XYZ file of C-alpha atoms in Angstrom:
405
model
C -0.001 -0.130 -0.040
C 1.389 3.493 -1.085
C 2.316 5.684 1.723
C 0.212 8.667 0.996
C -3.409 9.410 -0.402
C -1.555 11.070 -3.553
C 0.399 7.858 -3.878
C -2.427 5.304 -4.158
C -2.136 2.797 -7.055
C -4.168 4.168 -10.461
C -6.162 1.216 -10.448
C -7.573 1.483 -6.918
C -8.106 4.958 -7.648
C -9.701 4.109 -11.056
C -12.146 1.742 -9.107
C -13.331 4.240 -6.670
C -13.830 6.792 -9.448
C -16.110 4.485 -11.103
C -18.621 4.156 -7.817
C -18.857 8.194 -8.271
C -22.442 9.014 -9.290
C -22.842 12.630 -8.590
C -21.306 15.719 -9.735
C -20.585 16.493 -5.625
C -18.790 13.394 -5.450
C -16.705 13.894 -8.464
C -15.699 17.569 -7.581
C -14.529 16.086 -4.222
C -12.452 13.442 -5.600
C -10.820 15.990 -8.136
C -10.057 18.529 -5.064
C -8.016 15.972 -3.250
C -4.710 16.085 -5.415
C -3.811 16.210 -8.838
C -3.075 12.515 -9.178
C -6.603 12.151 -8.214
C -7.882 14.320 -10.645
C -5.662 12.783 -13.458
C -7.688 9.563 -13.068
C -11.008 11.198 -13.881
C -10.685 11.507 -17.573
C -10.405 7.833 -17.928
C -14.016 6.987 -16.689
C -17.439 8.303 -18.199
C -18.109 11.604 -16.615
C -21.674 13.089 -17.218
C -22.468 16.653 -17.754
C -23.951 18.571 -14.888
C -26.071 21.794 -14.484
C -25.983 23.735 -11.396
C -27.727 26.944 -10.811
C -25.767 29.592 -9.058
C -27.731 31.515 -6.709
C -27.121 35.119 -5.417
C -25.312 35.043 -2.158
C -27.039 38.694 -0.737
C -27.790 38.491 2.970
C -26.717 35.056 3.153
C -24.802 34.159 6.173
C -22.220 32.094 4.712
C -20.666 35.104 2.461
C -17.340 33.226 2.006
C -19.203 30.788 -0.183
C -20.775 30.624 -3.608
C -24.309 28.615 -3.544
C -24.831 26.186 -6.307
C -28.346 24.212 -6.442
C -28.796 20.989 -7.867
C -32.223 20.064 -9.376
C -31.032 16.440 -9.169
C -30.318 16.397 -5.277
C -32.724 19.220 -4.706
C -30.327 20.723 -2.355
C -27.909 23.821 -2.109
C -24.057 23.239 -2.313
C -21.910 25.823 -0.780
C -18.606 26.168 -2.957
C -15.575 27.967 -0.923
C -14.123 30.765 -3.328
C -10.828 33.013 -2.881
C -11.278 36.207 -0.816
C -10.847 38.286 -3.865
C -13.687 36.935 -5.552
C -16.157 37.394 -2.697
C -16.622 41.285 -3.953
C -17.358 40.207 -7.416
C -20.895 39.899 -9.138
C -21.520 36.782 -11.934
C -22.802 37.858 -15.221
C -22.863 34.833 -17.023
C -21.459 31.454 -17.599
C -19.412 29.506 -20.638
C -17.764 26.380 -20.928
C -17.361 25.745 -17.513
C -16.393 29.276 -16.442
C -18.194 32.112 -14.829
C -18.022 35.665 -15.752
C -17.127 38.152 -13.084
C -17.616 41.696 -12.909
C -17.055 44.285 -10.080
C -17.164 48.073 -9.341
C -14.682 48.812 -11.702
C -13.775 48.601 -14.958
C -12.381 44.835 -14.303
C -13.953 41.948 -16.154
C -12.542 38.404 -15.605
C -13.291 34.854 -16.230
C -13.615 32.641 -13.045
C -13.418 28.650 -12.537
C -15.128 27.742 -9.362
C -13.720 24.405 -9.348
C -10.150 25.063 -9.913
C -10.113 28.852 -8.918
C -8.494 30.036 -11.710
C -8.975 33.601 -12.707
C -8.231 34.902 -16.023
C -8.191 38.900 -16.749
C -9.995 40.008 -19.658
C -9.517 43.685 -21.207
C -11.716 46.153 -19.065
C -14.617 47.973 -19.758
C -12.471 51.194 -21.054
C -10.926 48.990 -23.813
C -14.325 48.644 -25.360
C -14.515 50.230 -29.039
C -17.337 52.690 -27.628
C -15.392 54.367 -24.971
C -13.654 57.139 -25.826
C -12.087 57.960 -22.459
C -12.483 56.697 -18.912
C -12.430 59.554 -16.363
C -11.245 57.822 -13.202
C -11.941 60.490 -10.161
C -12.295 59.997 -6.620
C -16.002 61.359 -7.129
C -18.378 61.183 -9.833
C -16.104 58.680 -11.972
C -17.728 58.361 -15.566
C -17.208 57.112 -19.144
C -16.766 59.139 -22.396
C -19.012 57.199 -24.966
C -19.448 57.515 -28.489
C -22.643 59.171 -29.757
C -25.261 57.091 -30.955
C -26.235 56.980 -34.569
C -27.810 60.541 -35.349
C -26.265 62.151 -32.707
C -22.986 64.609 -33.099
C -21.406 64.560 -29.664
C -19.850 62.400 -26.982
C -21.695 61.752 -24.040
C -21.047 60.527 -20.782
C -22.354 57.876 -18.285
C -21.728 57.526 -14.640
C -19.399 54.498 -13.867
C -22.191 52.874 -11.718
C -24.338 52.791 -14.682
C -21.758 51.129 -17.148
C -20.369 48.846 -14.498
C -24.068 47.488 -13.786
C -25.156 47.550 -17.478
C -22.624 47.933 -20.165
C -21.908 44.055 -20.218
C -25.038 41.997 -21.400
C -23.633 38.719 -22.496
C -20.251 37.049 -22.890
C -19.591 33.694 -24.819
C -16.553 31.615 -25.283
C -15.214 29.709 -28.020
C -13.617 27.086 -26.125
C -12.421 26.705 -22.383
C -9.400 29.151 -22.189
C -7.221 26.449 -20.544
C -8.383 23.634 -23.100
C -5.102 21.736 -24.389
C -7.405 20.822 -27.388
C -8.578 24.502 -28.423
C -5.566 26.874 -27.194
C -6.747 29.977 -29.122
C -9.928 30.724 -26.886
C -11.746 33.479 -28.306
C -14.567 35.820 -26.254
C -17.635 37.469 -27.462
C -19.410 40.128 -25.884
C -22.768 41.777 -26.586
C -22.289 44.905 -24.820
C -23.342 48.470 -24.633
C -26.899 50.547 -24.727
C -27.373 49.147 -28.249
C -25.915 45.500 -27.482
C -23.078 45.798 -30.157
C -20.708 42.942 -30.646
C -17.095 42.999 -29.801
C -13.992 40.282 -29.290
C -10.896 39.340 -28.042
C -8.340 36.959 -27.636
C -7.567 35.484 -24.179
C -4.521 37.843 -23.452
C -5.518 40.660 -25.600
C -5.246 44.276 -24.280
C -8.411 45.575 -25.996
C -11.722 44.496 -27.528
C -11.952 44.525 -31.230
C -15.212 45.639 -32.600
C -17.276 43.112 -34.604
C -20.498 45.013 -35.312
C -22.324 47.972 -34.093
C -25.495 50.101 -35.126
C -29.050 50.098 -34.445
C -29.532 46.361 -35.181
C -28.776 45.051 -31.462
C -28.086 41.593 -30.748
C -29.872 39.102 -28.392
C -27.546 36.461 -28.306
C -24.492 34.790 -29.924
C -22.944 31.599 -30.158
C -19.518 29.934 -31.639
C -20.397 27.420 -34.426
C -18.727 25.977 -37.284
C -15.587 28.108 -36.516
C -17.566 31.439 -36.858
C -19.764 33.451 -34.843
C -23.334 33.398 -34.908
C -25.393 36.367 -33.687
C -29.140 36.724 -33.773
C -30.413 40.511 -33.898
C -33.494 41.904 -32.275
C -35.442 41.495 -35.664
C -34.624 37.738 -35.701
C -31.848 37.685 -38.416
C -28.963 35.797 -37.952
C -25.642 37.399 -38.971
C -22.308 34.956 -39.171
C -19.196 36.365 -38.905
C -15.659 35.148 -39.434
C -12.960 36.352 -36.803
C -10.026 34.410 -38.302
C -8.431 37.514 -39.405
C -10.137 41.091 -39.128
C -14.213 40.683 -38.440
C -15.738 40.153 -41.263
C -19.717 39.682 -41.967
C -19.693 36.432 -43.968
C -23.680 35.459 -44.289
C -26.913 36.879 -42.921
C -29.650 34.495 -42.461
C -33.472 35.520 -42.912
C -35.660 35.466 -39.859
C -38.179 32.927 -39.587
C -41.951 33.335 -39.915
C -42.631 34.435 -36.343
C -45.652 33.882 -34.557
C -46.034 37.049 -32.138
C -43.730 39.402 -31.146
C -40.758 37.551 -28.784
C -39.188 39.249 -26.264
C -35.884 37.302 -26.366
C -34.113 35.427 -28.883
C -31.525 32.677 -28.552
C -29.164 30.428 -30.694
C -28.576 26.971 -29.431
C -26.526 23.939 -31.167
C -28.510 20.865 -30.769
C -28.156 16.894 -31.893
C -31.085 17.953 -34.572
C -29.338 20.990 -35.664
C -29.051 24.933 -35.123
C -32.181 26.089 -33.316
C -33.397 29.930 -32.896
C -35.410 29.576 -29.580
C -37.667 32.574 -29.139
C -39.018 33.382 -25.730
C -42.549 35.284 -25.279
C -43.464 36.712 -22.019
C -46.384 38.856 -20.534
C -46.835 41.574 -17.794
C -48.365 40.294 -14.881
C -47.852 43.492 -12.606
C -49.946 46.273 -11.975
C -50.003 49.884 -13.389
C -46.992 50.656 -11.064
C -45.034 47.414 -11.439
C -43.703 45.675 -14.471
C -43.523 41.994 -13.595
C -43.028 39.836 -16.689
C -43.640 35.891 -16.864
C -42.197 33.744 -19.498
C -45.236 32.308 -21.121
C -44.001 29.912 -24.121
C -41.334 29.454 -26.328
C -41.124 28.998 -30.077
C -38.198 27.241 -31.761
C -37.001 27.235 -35.202
C -34.493 24.851 -36.765
C -32.162 26.128 -39.531
C -32.312 24.141 -42.813
C -28.782 24.961 -44.228
C -29.882 23.595 -47.862
C -32.853 25.627 -48.079
C -31.574 28.819 -46.083
C -34.722 28.584 -44.012
C -36.012 28.100 -40.838
C -38.340 25.311 -39.695
C -40.793 25.471 -36.854
C -39.726 22.302 -34.331
C -42.310 20.969 -31.858
C -40.544 18.509 -30.280
C -36.401 18.251 -29.593
C -36.391 14.815 -28.577
C -33.992 14.227 -25.446
C -32.404 17.616 -26.159
C -32.209 19.897 -22.948
C -31.955 23.432 -23.220
C -30.535 25.781 -20.739
C -31.229 29.590 -21.515
C -30.259 32.721 -19.645
C -26.971 34.629 -18.857
C -25.167 31.526 -19.716
C -23.943 30.477 -22.925
C -27.102 28.859 -24.768
C -26.645 25.167 -24.803
C -28.275 21.871 -25.268
C -27.282 18.639 -23.468
C -28.766 15.172 -24.243
C -30.760 14.041 -21.060
C -29.187 10.519 -20.926
C -25.979 12.379 -20.161
C -27.501 14.606 -17.061
C -28.897 13.511 -13.803
C -32.597 14.937 -12.797
C -33.302 16.566 -16.130
C -36.067 15.909 -18.829
C -35.469 15.891 -22.288
C -37.801 18.203 -24.477
C -37.473 20.902 -21.840
C -36.101 24.529 -21.655
C -34.797 25.304 -18.414
C -34.623 29.020 -18.056
C -33.609 32.049 -15.958
C -34.149 35.556 -15.957
C -31.646 37.661 -18.278
C -32.756 41.416 -18.624
C -30.763 43.179 -16.821
C -31.638 46.759 -16.841
C -34.743 46.129 -14.709
C -32.898 46.322 -11.536
C -31.041 49.422 -12.002
C -34.035 51.309 -13.028
C -36.294 50.367 -10.171
C -37.972 47.420 -11.741
C -37.747 44.459 -9.808
C -36.496 41.159 -11.719
C -34.542 37.962 -11.465
C -37.684 36.214 -10.615
C -38.638 34.542 -14.198
C -37.221 31.538 -13.463
C -38.613 28.102 -14.378
C -38.702 25.071 -16.685
C -40.757 24.820 -19.926
C -42.492 21.565 -21.003
C -42.526 21.396 -25.074
C -44.719 18.400 -24.718
C -47.800 20.157 -22.757
C -46.533 23.791 -23.534
C -46.511 24.660 -19.805
C -44.517 26.729 -17.759
C -43.435 25.584 -14.010
C -41.177 27.310 -11.456
C -38.311 25.729 -10.394
C -38.301 24.408 -6.925
C -35.285 26.436 -5.765
C -37.346 29.766 -6.246
C -39.423 31.131 -3.693
C -42.330 32.714 -5.607
C -43.275 35.087 -2.682
C -40.162 36.785 -2.858
C -41.004 37.721 -6.407
C -37.415 38.719 -7.358
C -33.847 37.735 -7.021
C -30.786 39.635 -7.723
C -28.266 39.318 -9.009
C -30.571 36.709 -11.356
C -29.493 33.100 -10.919
C -27.092 31.775 -13.710
C -26.793 28.153 -15.088
C -23.442 26.969 -14.299
C -22.948 23.862 -17.015
C -19.809 21.644 -16.476
C -19.097 19.472 -19.504
C -16.999 16.189 -19.443
C -14.463 18.034 -22.009
C -13.982 20.613 -19.451
C -13.659 19.155 -16.319
C -10.256 18.598 -15.981
C -8.414 22.077 -15.849
C -4.559 22.542 -16.398
C -3.895 23.755 -12.827
C -1.717 21.865 -10.697
C -2.408 24.089 -7.713
C -6.128 24.196 -7.438
C -7.698 23.358 -4.516
C -11.585 23.777 -3.797
C -13.646 22.910 -0.684
C -17.490 21.792 -1.097
C -19.856 21.583 1.604
């Protein structure tokens, strides 16, 4: 028998690892040491989806709260002190997008606790100047179309609302895809910009009056859906170049939000419809139904889809993603799990974060998730889906240590 836990024989570690069923156990296993973590890729590791909950007014402020639908319980994940003051604005490829009350933007892996800095907010194309003062710090921004003069926004507004969504082309520590790109939907008009990990500034992709709801990396290109349901395709291999524009589907009604999702049946444009359930003074919207359209490359058209089989969709501030129900614990195929992702409501005095639930495509009905207290009516910051895929499970960080309760 080996003298230490880190020196146990690989065949014995493999036997232990094959008995692990829940994601919680797998995380604990990988956190023992590097040699234990190296065994996990040799066994079948399923994808897992947790819901990152806000830690406001929580007694365990040194932990992040992750809700497991499969176990119906909250897990507390210890994070470094320097992360505790940050807010999370999304997730992609097993990484969280973190922001703070400063220009800084970074990626954080809650399992390995690795942080990666991205170019700050004042390096976005629309920012002409960042005026850092002790009091009344502000940004000088490019004028909107039709306007002539630079306009100014308070730093608090920019830090809360300037970044709408951020998606990755791959895990930034993946050896299989070393050139990670980061695309951002940002600004008052939801423009597009990108950077490579390690860049000092953001590069403009597209901006104007169209605005973008969602973006994903697909077939080595960036696909982005506009407010008018057009899908624009960009090649980012050299200078950003628009290479295709896909006409919108024949829509039913007026969707509030659009998403792009890669699935086993093809590329989907998912349209989210809502209604106001508040009174004259309060706007409280709820999701009522989704319409799904699959792209047909041969005809360059969209076909409405009523059933997505064992595909499970996760929509919100996370990179829109589909995972087979056979690869997940506690989730049903032909269902859409969604969270609130309208960020500006809270800042302007309209409560949000409460529109969290699951949509059954068979019955076309919406149910609230069990972790959400409807009586509270709102949560802020909004919960975020944290999806950990098998290919992203093992990160290249030998010194990573994580504590999971």
